[in-house]
GROMACS .gro file of C-alpha atoms in nm:
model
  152
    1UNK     CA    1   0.157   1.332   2.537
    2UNK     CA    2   0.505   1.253   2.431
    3UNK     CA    3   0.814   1.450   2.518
    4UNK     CA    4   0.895   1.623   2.223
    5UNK     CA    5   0.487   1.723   2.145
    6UNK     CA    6   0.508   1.822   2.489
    7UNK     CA    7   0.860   2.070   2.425
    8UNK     CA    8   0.704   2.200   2.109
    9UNK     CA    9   0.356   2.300   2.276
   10UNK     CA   10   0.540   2.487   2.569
   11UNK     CA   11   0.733   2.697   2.293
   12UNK     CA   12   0.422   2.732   2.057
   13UNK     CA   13   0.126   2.774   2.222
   14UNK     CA   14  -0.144   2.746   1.922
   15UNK     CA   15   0.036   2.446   1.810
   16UNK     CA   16  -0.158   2.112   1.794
   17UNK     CA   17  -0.055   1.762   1.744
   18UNK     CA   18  -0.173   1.424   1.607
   19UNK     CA   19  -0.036   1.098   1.509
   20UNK     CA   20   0.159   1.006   1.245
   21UNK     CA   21   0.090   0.816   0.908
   22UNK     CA   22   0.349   0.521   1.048
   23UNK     CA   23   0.142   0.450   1.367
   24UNK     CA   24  -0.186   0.415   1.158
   25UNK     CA   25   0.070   0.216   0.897
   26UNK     CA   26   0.154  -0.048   1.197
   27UNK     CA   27  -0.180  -0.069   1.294
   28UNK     CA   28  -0.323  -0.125   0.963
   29UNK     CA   29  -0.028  -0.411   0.902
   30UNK     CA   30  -0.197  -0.615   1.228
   31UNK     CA   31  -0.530  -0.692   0.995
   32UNK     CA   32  -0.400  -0.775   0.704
   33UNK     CA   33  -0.415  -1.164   0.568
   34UNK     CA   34  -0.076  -1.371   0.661
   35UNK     CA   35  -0.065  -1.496   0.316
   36UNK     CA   36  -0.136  -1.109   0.196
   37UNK     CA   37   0.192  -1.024   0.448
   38UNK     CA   38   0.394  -1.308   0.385
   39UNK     CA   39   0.401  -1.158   0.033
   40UNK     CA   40   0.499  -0.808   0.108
   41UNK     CA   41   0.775  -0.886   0.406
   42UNK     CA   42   0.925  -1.085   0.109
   43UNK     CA   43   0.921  -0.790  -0.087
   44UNK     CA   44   0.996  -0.569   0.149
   45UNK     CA   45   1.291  -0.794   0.182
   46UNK     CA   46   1.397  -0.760  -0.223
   47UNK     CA   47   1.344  -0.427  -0.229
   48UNK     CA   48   1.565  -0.298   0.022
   49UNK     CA   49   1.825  -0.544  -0.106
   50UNK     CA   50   1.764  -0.409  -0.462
   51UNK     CA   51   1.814  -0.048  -0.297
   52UNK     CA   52   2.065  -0.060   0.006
   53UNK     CA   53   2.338  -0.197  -0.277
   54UNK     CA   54   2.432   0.050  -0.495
   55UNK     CA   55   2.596  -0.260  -0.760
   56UNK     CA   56   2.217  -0.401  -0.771
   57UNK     CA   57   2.054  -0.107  -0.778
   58UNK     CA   58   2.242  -0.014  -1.087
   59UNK     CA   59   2.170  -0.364  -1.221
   60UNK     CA   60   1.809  -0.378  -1.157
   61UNK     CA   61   1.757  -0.022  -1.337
   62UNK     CA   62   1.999  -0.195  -1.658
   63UNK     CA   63   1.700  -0.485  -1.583
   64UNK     CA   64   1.408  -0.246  -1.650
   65UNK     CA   65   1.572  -0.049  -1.922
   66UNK     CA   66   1.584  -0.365  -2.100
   67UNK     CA   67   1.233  -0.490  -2.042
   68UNK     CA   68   1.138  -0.143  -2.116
   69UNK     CA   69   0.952  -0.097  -1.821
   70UNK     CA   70   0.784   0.221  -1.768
   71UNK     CA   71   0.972   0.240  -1.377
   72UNK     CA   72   1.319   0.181  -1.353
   73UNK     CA   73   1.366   0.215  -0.968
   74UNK     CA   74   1.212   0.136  -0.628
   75UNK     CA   75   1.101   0.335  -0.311
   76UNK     CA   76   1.276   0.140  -0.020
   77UNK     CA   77   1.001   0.042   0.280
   78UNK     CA   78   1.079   0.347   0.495
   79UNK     CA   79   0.982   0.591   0.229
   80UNK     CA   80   0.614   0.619   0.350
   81UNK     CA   81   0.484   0.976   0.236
   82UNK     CA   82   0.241   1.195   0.418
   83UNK     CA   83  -0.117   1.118   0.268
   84UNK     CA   84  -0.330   1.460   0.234
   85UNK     CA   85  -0.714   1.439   0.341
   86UNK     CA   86  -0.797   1.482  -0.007
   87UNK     CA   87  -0.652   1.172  -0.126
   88UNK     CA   88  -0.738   0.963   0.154
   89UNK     CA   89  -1.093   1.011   0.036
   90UNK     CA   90  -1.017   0.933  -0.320
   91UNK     CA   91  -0.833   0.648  -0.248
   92UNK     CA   92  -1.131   0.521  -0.002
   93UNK     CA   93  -1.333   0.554  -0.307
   94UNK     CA   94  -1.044   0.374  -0.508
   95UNK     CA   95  -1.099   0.098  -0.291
   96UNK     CA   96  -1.488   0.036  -0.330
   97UNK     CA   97  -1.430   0.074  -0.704
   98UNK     CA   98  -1.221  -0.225  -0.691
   99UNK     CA   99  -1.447  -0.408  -0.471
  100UNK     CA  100  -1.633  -0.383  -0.715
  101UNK     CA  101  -1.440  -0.472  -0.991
  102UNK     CA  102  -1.356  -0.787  -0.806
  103UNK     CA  103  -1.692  -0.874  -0.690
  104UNK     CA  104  -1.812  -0.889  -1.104
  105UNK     CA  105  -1.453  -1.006  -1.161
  106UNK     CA  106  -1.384  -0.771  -1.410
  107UNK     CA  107  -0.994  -0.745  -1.340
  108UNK     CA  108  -0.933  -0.440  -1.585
  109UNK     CA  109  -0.831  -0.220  -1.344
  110UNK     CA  110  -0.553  -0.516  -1.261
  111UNK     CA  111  -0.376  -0.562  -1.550
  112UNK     CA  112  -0.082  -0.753  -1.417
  113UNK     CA  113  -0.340  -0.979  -1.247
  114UNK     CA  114  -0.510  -0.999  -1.536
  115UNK     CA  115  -0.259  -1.063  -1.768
  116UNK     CA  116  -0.119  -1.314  -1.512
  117UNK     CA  117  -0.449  -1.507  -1.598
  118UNK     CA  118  -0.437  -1.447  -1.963
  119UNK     CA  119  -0.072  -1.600  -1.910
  120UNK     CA  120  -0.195  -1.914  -1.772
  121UNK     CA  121  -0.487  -1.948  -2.000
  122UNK     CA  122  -0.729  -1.930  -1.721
  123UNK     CA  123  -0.925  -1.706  -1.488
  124UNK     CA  124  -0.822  -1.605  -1.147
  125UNK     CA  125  -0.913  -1.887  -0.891
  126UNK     CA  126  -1.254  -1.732  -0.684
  127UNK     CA  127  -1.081  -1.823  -0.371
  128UNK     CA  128  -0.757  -1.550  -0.444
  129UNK     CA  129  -1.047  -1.353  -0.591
  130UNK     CA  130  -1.194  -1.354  -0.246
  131UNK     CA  131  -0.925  -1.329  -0.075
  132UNK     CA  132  -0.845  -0.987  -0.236
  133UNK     CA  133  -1.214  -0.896  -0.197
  134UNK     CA  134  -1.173  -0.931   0.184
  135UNK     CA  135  -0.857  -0.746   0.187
  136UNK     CA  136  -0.978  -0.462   0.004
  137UNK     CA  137  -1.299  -0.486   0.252
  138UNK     CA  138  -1.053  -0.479   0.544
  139UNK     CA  139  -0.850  -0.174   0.412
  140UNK     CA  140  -1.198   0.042   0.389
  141UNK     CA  141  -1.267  -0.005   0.746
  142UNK     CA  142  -0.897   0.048   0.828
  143UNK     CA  143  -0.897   0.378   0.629
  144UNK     CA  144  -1.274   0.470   0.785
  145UNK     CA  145  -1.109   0.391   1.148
  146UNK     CA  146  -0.791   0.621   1.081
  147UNK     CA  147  -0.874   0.856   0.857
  148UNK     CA  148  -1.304   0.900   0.966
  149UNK     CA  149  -1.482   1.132   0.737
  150UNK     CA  150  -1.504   1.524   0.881
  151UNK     CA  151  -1.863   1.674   0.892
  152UNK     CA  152  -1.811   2.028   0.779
   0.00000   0.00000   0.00000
């Protein structure tokens, strides 16, 4: 037990403790791909240099604005919010839905993959198709792991 769960259980005696959504968050980040992380360090890496300027902040909102994007600004990589048992469950079933999806490569619920495809005038290669599939796998018994289903 750490120091500070430790403090707060001498003062509050009911009080219990658990760990946080960043620990599961680091351990979760050891099983995904390395292309799969490659790609999100790198925009990690934009988006905190989007955000930590104010100048291209600004700029990148102008950006959106004129695309007429439907978001105009970006969370920076530290603001991870709490996840609520409810949703975990929802998004666990999120997840096999797009399993799904992927495994009858039916990429509506993707539309900038999809459109990415329509783009080039071809489908999604089977092997990025696959490699998504396995992710997605991956995540579901990351989520089961972390966040197990309670027996009421």
């Amino acid at each position: 037990m750490s120091g500070a769960i430790e403090k707060i259980k001498e003062k509050a005696k009911g009080c219990s403790s658990s760990h946080s959504i960043l620990h599961r968050h680091a351990f979760a980040m050891k099983k995904i791909p390395p292309f799969i992380k490659e790609v999100l360090d790198e925009t990690v890496k934009i988006i905190n240099f989007i955000k930590l300027r104010p100048k291209n902040n600004w700029l990148f909102k102008i950006l959106c604005d004129d695309m007429s994007s439907l978001h105009t600004s970006l969370l920076l990589h530290t603001e991870i919010r709490w996840i609520s048992r409810g949703k975990v469950e929802g998004f666990k079933k999120k997840l096999k839905y797009w399993v799904e999806s992927i495994k009858t490569r039916s990429l509506d619920c993707f539309p900038l993959t999809k459109g990415f495809g329509e783009e080039l005038e071809s489908d999604i290669p089977a092997d990025i198709l696959n490699e998504f599939e396995v992710h997605l796998l991956r995540l579901i018994d990351a989520f089961n792991t972390y966040f197990p289903k309670r027996m009421h």
